[in-house]
Amino acid sequence: MILHDIPKSSAYFYKSLLAEFKPNWNVEIIIGDYNLYKLGFVEEIPCSISLNVSREEIYELQEEILDMEVTIYSYEDILYKNPMDMTDDEKKTYKKLKELEKRYNKFESLENLFSYYLAINGKEI
């Protein structure tokens, strides 16, 4: 699978996120037409991200990230509750939810990236 036309800085950002979230995935960045950048037609060098993974693996990644979101917002009432009014169990849950929310916020852009590419490519990537 190749994701085309990604600015160089974004390509490296996505590669680092994928390396952390799915360390067993082989992710390569392919530098695009450097001349477009050199001539001033684009602000950043266009790149492609090459992944040697199946569509099912992409769907699993998306589902993992969406599961984080669902879990966080299923307990949204605890996240906005005053800590003084929480039971010990609620405080433990709150702490776990905050950690999960931090992780979700970090990897949410991966789910958005793949959703976009699946949508524009008619799920044939």
CSV table of N, CA and C in Angstrom, one decimal:
chain,number,residue,atom,x,y,z
A,1,MET,N,0.8,-1.2,0.0
A,1,MET,CA,0.0,0.0,0.0
A,1,MET,C,0.9,1.2,0.0
A,2,ILE,N,0.5,2.2,-0.8
A,2,ILE,CA,1.3,3.4,-0.9
A,2,ILE,C,0.4,4.6,-0.7
A,3,LEU,N,0.7,5.5,0.2
A,3,LEU,CA,-0.1,6.7,0.4
A,3,LEU,C,0.7,7.8,-0.2
A,4,HIS,N,0.1,8.4,-1.2
A,4,HIS,CA,0.8,9.4,-2.1
A,4,HIS,C,0.6,10.8,-1.6
A,5,ASP,N,1.4,11.7,-2.1
A,5,ASP,CA,1.3,13.2,-1.9
A,5,ASP,C,1.2,13.6,-0.5
A,6,ILE,N,2.1,13.3,0.3
A,6,ILE,CA,2.1,13.7,1.7
A,6,ILE,C,3.4,14.6,1.9
A,7,PRO,N,3.2,15.8,2.5
A,7,PRO,CA,4.4,16.6,2.7
A,7,PRO,C,5.4,15.9,3.6
A,8,LYS,N,6.7,16.2,3.3
A,8,LYS,CA,7.8,15.5,3.9
A,8,LYS,C,7.7,15.4,5.4
A,9,SER,N,7.4,16.6,6.1
A,9,SER,CA,7.3,16.6,7.5
A,9,SER,C,6.2,15.7,8.1
A,10,SER,N,5.1,15.7,7.4
A,10,SER,CA,4.0,14.8,7.8
A,10,SER,C,4.3,13.4,7.6
A,11,ALA,N,5.0,13.0,6.5
A,11,ALA,CA,5.4,11.7,6.2
A,11,ALA,C,6.3,11.1,7.4
A,12,TYR,N,7.2,11.9,7.8
A,12,TYR,CA,8.1,11.5,8.9
A,12,TYR,C,7.3,11.4,10.2
A,13,PHE,N,6.4,12.3,10.4
A,13,PHE,CA,5.6,12.3,11.6
A,13,PHE,C,4.7,11.0,11.6
A,14,TYR,N,4.1,10.6,10.5
A,14,TYR,CA,3.3,9.4,10.5
A,14,TYR,C,4.2,8.2,10.6
A,15,LYS,N,5.4,8.2,10.0
A,15,LYS,CA,6.3,7.1,10.2
A,15,LYS,C,6.6,6.9,11.6
A,16,SER,N,6.9,7.9,12.4
A,16,SER,CA,7.3,7.8,13.8
A,16,SER,C,6.1,7.3,14.6
A,17,LEU,N,4.9,7.7,14.3
A,17,LEU,CA,3.7,7.2,15.0
A,17,LEU,C,3.5,5.7,14.7
A,18,LEU,N,3.6,5.4,13.4
A,18,LEU,CA,3.5,3.9,13.1
A,18,LEU,C,4.5,3.1,13.7
A,19,ALA,N,5.8,3.6,13.8
A,19,ALA,CA,6.9,2.8,14.4
A,19,ALA,C,6.6,2.6,15.9
A,20,GLU,N,5.9,3.5,16.5
A,20,GLU,CA,5.5,3.3,17.9
A,20,GLU,C,4.3,2.5,18.1
A,21,PHE,N,3.3,2.7,17.3
A,21,PHE,CA,2.0,2.0,17.5
A,21,PHE,C,2.1,0.6,16.9
A,22,LYS,N,2.7,0.4,15.8
A,22,LYS,CA,2.8,-0.9,15.1
A,22,LYS,C,4.3,-1.1,14.7
A,23,PRO,N,5.1,-1.4,15.7
A,23,PRO,CA,6.6,-1.5,15.4
A,23,PRO,C,7.0,-2.6,14.4
A,24,ASN,N,6.1,-3.6,14.3
A,24,ASN,CA,6.4,-4.7,13.3
A,24,ASN,C,6.1,-4.4,11.9
A,25,TRP,N,5.5,-3.2,11.6
A,25,TRP,CA,5.1,-2.8,10.3
A,25,TRP,C,6.4,-2.2,9.6
A,26,ASN,N,6.6,-2.5,8.4
A,26,ASN,CA,7.7,-2.0,7.6
A,26,ASN,C,7.1,-0.7,6.9
A,27,VAL,N,7.6,0.4,7.3
A,27,VAL,CA,7.2,1.7,6.8
A,27,VAL,C,8.4,2.4,6.1
A,28,GLU,N,8.2,2.8,4.8
A,28,GLU,CA,9.3,3.5,4.1
A,28,GLU,C,8.7,4.8,3.5
A,29,ILE,N,9.6,5.8,3.5
A,29,ILE,CA,9.2,7.1,2.9
A,29,ILE,C,9.9,7.2,1.6
A,30,ILE,N,9.1,7.5,0.6
A,30,ILE,CA,9.6,7.6,-0.8
A,30,ILE,C,9.6,9.1,-1.1
A,31,ILE,N,10.7,9.7,-1.4
A,31,ILE,CA,10.8,11.2,-1.7
A,31,ILE,C,10.2,11.3,-3.1
A,32,GLY,N,9.3,12.3,-3.3
A,32,GLY,CA,8.6,12.5,-4.6
A,32,GLY,C,9.4,13.4,-5.4
A,33,ASP,N,8.8,14.2,-6.2
A,33,ASP,CA,9.4,15.1,-7.2
A,33,ASP,C,10.0,16.3,-6.4
A,34,TYR,N,11.3,16.2,-6.2
A,34,TYR,CA,12.0,17.3,-5.5
A,34,TYR,C,12.0,18.6,-6.3
A,35,ASN,N,11.9,18.5,-7.6
A,35,ASN,CA,11.9,19.7,-8.4
A,35,ASN,C,10.7,20.6,-8.2
A,36,LEU,N,9.5,20.0,-7.9
A,36,LEU,CA,8.4,20.8,-7.5
A,36,LEU,C,8.7,21.7,-6.4
A,37,TYR,N,9.4,21.2,-5.4
A,37,TYR,CA,9.8,22.0,-4.2
A,37,TYR,C,10.8,23.0,-4.6
A,38,LYS,N,11.8,22.6,-5.4
A,38,LYS,CA,12.9,23.4,-5.8
A,38,LYS,C,12.4,24.6,-6.6
A,39,LEU,N,11.4,24.4,-7.4
A,39,LEU,CA,10.9,25.5,-8.3
A,39,LEU,C,9.9,26.3,-7.6
A,40,GLY,N,9.5,26.0,-6.4
A,40,GLY,CA,8.6,26.7,-5.6
A,40,GLY,C,7.1,26.4,-5.8
A,41,PHE,N,6.8,25.3,-6.5
A,41,PHE,CA,5.4,25.0,-6.7
A,41,PHE,C,4.7,24.4,-5.5
A,42,VAL,N,5.5,23.8,-4.5
A,42,VAL,CA,5.0,23.3,-3.3
A,42,VAL,C,5.8,23.8,-2.1
A,43,GLU,N,5.3,23.9,-1.0
A,43,GLU,CA,6.0,24.4,0.2
A,43,GLU,C,6.9,23.3,0.8
A,44,GLU,N,6.6,22.1,0.6
A,44,GLU,CA,7.4,21.0,1.2
A,44,GLU,C,7.5,19.9,0.1
A,45,ILE,N,8.6,19.1,0.2
A,45,ILE,CA,8.9,18.1,-0.8
A,45,ILE,C,7.7,17.0,-0.7
A,46,PRO,N,7.1,16.7,-1.8
A,46,PRO,CA,6.0,15.7,-1.7
A,46,PRO,C,6.7,14.3,-1.5
A,47,CYS,N,6.0,13.5,-0.7
A,47,CYS,CA,6.5,12.1,-0.4
A,47,CYS,C,5.4,11.2,-0.5
A,48,SER,N,5.7,9.9,-0.5
A,48,SER,CA,4.8,8.8,-0.4
A,48,SER,C,5.2,7.9,0.8
A,49,ILE,N,4.3,7.3,1.4
A,49,ILE,CA,4.6,6.4,2.5
A,49,ILE,C,4.2,5.0,2.0
A,50,SER,N,5.2,4.1,2.0
A,50,SER,CA,5.0,2.7,1.5
A,50,SER,C,4.8,1.8,2.7
A,51,LEU,N,3.7,1.1,2.8
A,51,LEU,CA,3.5,0.1,3.9
A,51,LEU,C,3.3,-1.3,3.3
A,52,ASN,N,3.9,-2.2,3.8
A,52,ASN,CA,3.7,-3.6,3.4
A,52,ASN,C,2.7,-4.3,4.3
A,53,VAL,N,1.5,-3.9,4.3
A,53,VAL,CA,0.4,-4.4,5.2
A,53,VAL,C,-0.8,-4.6,4.4
A,54,SER,N,-1.7,-5.5,4.9
A,54,SER,CA,-2.9,-5.7,4.2
A,54,SER,C,-4.0,-4.7,4.6
A,55,ARG,N,-5.1,-4.7,3.9
A,55,ARG,CA,-6.2,-3.8,4.2
A,55,ARG,C,-6.8,-4.2,5.6
A,56,GLU,N,-6.8,-5.5,5.9
A,56,GLU,CA,-7.3,-6.0,7.2
A,56,GLU,C,-6.5,-5.4,8.3
A,57,GLU,N,-5.2,-5.4,8.1
A,57,GLU,CA,-4.3,-4.8,9.2
A,57,GLU,C,-4.6,-3.3,9.4
A,58,ILE,N,-4.9,-2.6,8.3
A,58,ILE,CA,-5.3,-1.2,8.4
A,58,ILE,C,-6.6,-1.1,9.2
A,59,TYR,N,-7.5,-1.9,8.8
A,59,TYR,CA,-8.8,-1.9,9.5
A,59,TYR,C,-8.6,-2.2,11.0
A,60,GLU,N,-7.8,-3.1,11.3
A,60,GLU,CA,-7.5,-3.4,12.7
A,60,GLU,C,-6.9,-2.2,13.5
A,61,LEU,N,-6.0,-1.5,12.8
A,61,LEU,CA,-5.4,-0.3,13.4
A,61,LEU,C,-6.5,0.7,13.7
A,62,GLN,N,-7.3,0.9,12.7
A,62,GLN,CA,-8.4,1.9,12.8
A,62,GLN,C,-9.3,1.5,14.0
A,63,GLU,N,-9.6,0.2,14.1
A,63,GLU,CA,-10.5,-0.2,15.1
A,63,GLU,C,-9.9,-0.1,16.5
A,64,GLU,N,-8.6,-0.3,16.6
A,64,GLU,CA,-7.9,-0.2,17.9
A,64,GLU,C,-8.0,1.3,18.4
A,65,ILE,N,-7.8,2.2,17.4
A,65,ILE,CA,-7.8,3.6,17.8
A,65,ILE,C,-9.3,4.1,18.1
A,66,LEU,N,-10.2,3.6,17.3
A,66,LEU,CA,-11.6,3.9,17.6
A,66,LEU,C,-12.1,3.3,18.9
A,67,ASP,N,-11.6,2.1,19.2
A,67,ASP,CA,-12.0,1.5,20.5
A,67,ASP,C,-11.5,2.4,21.7
A,68,MET,N,-10.3,3.0,21.5
A,68,MET,CA,-9.8,3.9,22.6
A,68,MET,C,-10.8,5.1,22.7
A,69,GLU,N,-11.2,5.6,21.6
A,69,GLU,CA,-12.1,6.8,21.7
A,69,GLU,C,-13.4,6.4,22.3
A,70,VAL,N,-14.0,5.3,22.0
A,70,VAL,CA,-15.2,4.8,22.5
A,70,VAL,C,-15.1,4.6,24.0
A,71,THR,N,-14.0,4.0,24.4
A,71,THR,CA,-13.8,3.7,25.9
A,71,THR,C,-13.7,5.1,26.6
A,72,ILE,N,-13.0,6.0,26.1
A,72,ILE,CA,-12.8,7.3,26.8
A,72,ILE,C,-14.2,8.0,26.9
A,73,TYR,N,-15.0,8.0,25.9
A,73,TYR,CA,-16.2,8.8,25.9
A,73,TYR,C,-17.4,8.0,26.5
A,74,SER,N,-17.2,6.7,26.7
A,74,SER,CA,-18.2,5.9,27.5
A,74,SER,C,-18.1,6.3,28.9
A,75,TYR,N,-17.0,6.8,29.4
A,75,TYR,CA,-16.8,7.2,30.8
A,75,TYR,C,-16.6,8.7,30.9
A,76,GLU,N,-17.1,9.4,30.0
A,76,GLU,CA,-16.9,10.8,29.9
A,76,GLU,C,-17.4,11.5,31.2
A,77,ASP,N,-18.4,11.0,31.9
A,77,ASP,CA,-18.9,11.6,33.1
A,77,ASP,C,-17.8,11.6,34.2
A,78,ILE,N,-17.0,10.6,34.2
A,78,ILE,CA,-15.9,10.5,35.2
A,78,ILE,C,-14.8,11.6,34.9
A,79,LEU,N,-14.5,11.8,33.6
A,79,LEU,CA,-13.5,12.7,33.3
A,79,LEU,C,-13.8,14.2,33.7
A,80,TYR,N,-15.1,14.5,33.8
A,80,TYR,CA,-15.5,15.8,34.1
A,80,TYR,C,-16.1,16.0,35.5
A,81,LYS,N,-15.9,14.9,36.3
A,81,LYS,CA,-16.4,14.9,37.7
A,81,LYS,C,-15.3,15.6,38.6
A,82,ASN,N,-15.8,16.3,39.6
A,82,ASN,CA,-14.9,16.9,40.5
A,82,ASN,C,-14.1,15.8,41.3
A,83,PRO,N,-12.8,15.8,41.3
A,83,PRO,CA,-12.0,14.8,42.0
A,83,PRO,C,-12.4,14.6,43.5
A,84,MET,N,-12.9,15.7,44.1
A,84,MET,CA,-13.2,15.6,45.5
A,84,MET,C,-14.5,14.8,45.7
A,85,ASP,N,-15.3,14.6,44.7
A,85,ASP,CA,-16.5,13.8,44.8
A,85,ASP,C,-16.3,12.4,44.3
A,86,MET,N,-15.1,12.0,43.9
A,86,MET,CA,-14.9,10.7,43.4
A,86,MET,C,-14.6,9.6,44.5
A,87,THR,N,-15.1,8.4,44.2
A,87,THR,CA,-14.7,7.3,45.1
A,87,THR,C,-13.3,6.8,44.7
A,88,ASP,N,-12.7,6.0,45.4
A,88,ASP,CA,-11.4,5.5,45.1
A,88,ASP,C,-11.4,4.7,43.8
A,89,ASP,N,-12.4,4.0,43.5
A,89,ASP,CA,-12.5,3.3,42.2
A,89,ASP,C,-12.6,4.2,41.1
A,90,GLU,N,-13.4,5.3,41.3
A,90,GLU,CA,-13.5,6.3,40.2
A,90,GLU,C,-12.2,7.0,40.0
A,91,LYS,N,-11.4,7.2,41.0
A,91,LYS,CA,-10.1,7.9,40.8
A,91,LYS,C,-9.2,7.0,40.0
A,92,LYS,N,-9.2,5.7,40.3
A,92,LYS,CA,-8.4,4.8,39.5
A,92,LYS,C,-8.8,4.7,38.1
A,93,THR,N,-10.1,4.7,37.9
A,93,THR,CA,-10.7,4.7,36.5
A,93,THR,C,-10.3,6.0,35.8
A,94,TYR,N,-10.4,7.1,36.5
A,94,TYR,CA,-10.0,8.4,36.0
A,94,TYR,C,-8.6,8.5,35.5
A,95,LYS,N,-7.7,7.9,36.3
A,95,LYS,CA,-6.3,7.9,36.0
A,95,LYS,C,-6.0,7.1,34.7
A,96,LYS,N,-6.7,5.9,34.6
A,96,LYS,CA,-6.5,5.1,33.4
A,96,LYS,C,-7.1,5.7,32.2
A,97,LEU,N,-8.3,6.4,32.4
A,97,LEU,CA,-8.9,7.1,31.3
A,97,LEU,C,-8.0,8.3,30.8
A,98,LYS,N,-7.4,9.0,31.7
A,98,LYS,CA,-6.5,10.1,31.3
A,98,LYS,C,-5.3,9.6,30.5
A,99,GLU,N,-4.8,8.4,30.9
A,99,GLU,CA,-3.6,7.8,30.2
A,99,GLU,C,-4.1,7.4,28.8
A,100,LEU,N,-5.3,6.7,28.7
A,100,LEU,CA,-5.8,6.3,27.5
A,100,LEU,C,-6.2,7.5,26.5
A,101,GLU,N,-6.7,8.6,27.1
A,101,GLU,CA,-7.0,9.8,26.4
A,101,GLU,C,-5.7,10.4,25.8
A,102,LYS,N,-4.6,10.4,26.5
A,102,LYS,CA,-3.4,10.9,26.0
A,102,LYS,C,-2.9,10.0,24.9
A,103,ARG,N,-3.0,8.7,25.0
A,103,ARG,CA,-2.6,7.8,23.9
A,103,ARG,C,-3.4,8.0,22.7
A,104,TYR,N,-4.7,8.1,22.9
A,104,TYR,CA,-5.7,8.3,21.8
A,104,TYR,C,-5.3,9.6,21.1
A,105,ASN,N,-5.1,10.7,21.8
A,105,ASN,CA,-4.8,12.0,21.2
A,105,ASN,C,-3.5,11.9,20.3
A,106,LYS,N,-2.6,11.1,20.8
A,106,LYS,CA,-1.4,10.9,20.1
A,106,LYS,C,-1.6,10.2,18.7
A,107,PHE,N,-2.4,9.1,18.7
A,107,PHE,CA,-2.5,8.3,17.5
A,107,PHE,C,-3.8,8.5,16.7
A,108,GLU,N,-4.6,9.4,17.1
A,108,GLU,CA,-5.8,9.7,16.4
A,108,GLU,C,-5.6,10.1,14.9
A,109,SER,N,-4.5,10.8,14.7
A,109,SER,CA,-4.2,11.3,13.3
A,109,SER,C,-3.9,10.1,12.4
A,110,LEU,N,-3.4,9.0,12.9
A,110,LEU,CA,-3.3,7.8,12.1
A,110,LEU,C,-4.6,7.3,11.6
A,111,GLU,N,-5.6,7.2,12.4
A,111,GLU,CA,-6.9,6.8,12.0
A,111,GLU,C,-7.5,7.7,11.0
A,112,ASN,N,-7.3,9.0,11.2
A,112,ASN,CA,-7.8,10.0,10.2
A,112,ASN,C,-7.1,9.9,8.9
A,113,LEU,N,-5.8,9.6,8.9
A,113,LEU,CA,-5.0,9.4,7.7
A,113,LEU,C,-5.5,8.3,6.9
A,114,PHE,N,-5.7,7.1,7.5
A,114,PHE,CA,-6.1,5.9,6.8
A,114,PHE,C,-7.6,6.0,6.4
A,115,SER,N,-8.4,6.7,7.2
A,115,SER,CA,-9.8,6.9,6.8
A,115,SER,C,-9.9,7.7,5.5
A,116,TYR,N,-9.1,8.7,5.4
A,116,TYR,CA,-9.0,9.6,4.3
A,116,TYR,C,-8.6,8.8,3.0
A,117,TYR,N,-7.5,8.1,3.1
A,117,TYR,CA,-7.0,7.3,2.0
A,117,TYR,C,-7.9,6.2,1.6
A,118,LEU,N,-8.6,5.6,2.5
A,118,LEU,CA,-9.5,4.5,2.2
A,118,LEU,C,-10.7,5.2,1.4
A,119,ALA,N,-11.2,6.3,1.9
A,119,ALA,CA,-12.3,7.0,1.3
A,119,ALA,C,-12.0,7.4,-0.2
A,120,ILE,N,-10.9,8.1,-0.4
A,120,ILE,CA,-10.6,8.6,-1.7
A,120,ILE,C,-10.2,7.5,-2.7
A,121,ASN,N,-9.7,6.4,-2.2
A,121,ASN,CA,-9.3,5.3,-3.1
A,121,ASN,C,-10.4,4.2,-3.1
A,122,GLY,N,-11.6,4.5,-2.7
A,122,GLY,CA,-12.6,3.5,-2.8
A,122,GLY,C,-12.3,2.2,-2.1
A,123,LYS,N,-11.6,2.3,-1.0
A,123,LYS,CA,-11.2,1.1,-0.2
A,123,LYS,C,-10.3,0.2,-0.9
A,124,GLU,N,-9.8,0.6,-2.1
A,124,GLU,CA,-8.8,-0.2,-2.8
A,124,GLU,C,-7.4,0.4,-2.8
A,125,ILE,N,-6.8,0.2,-1.7
A,125,ILE,CA,-5.4,0.7,-1.6
A,125,ILE,C,-4.4,-0.4,-1.5
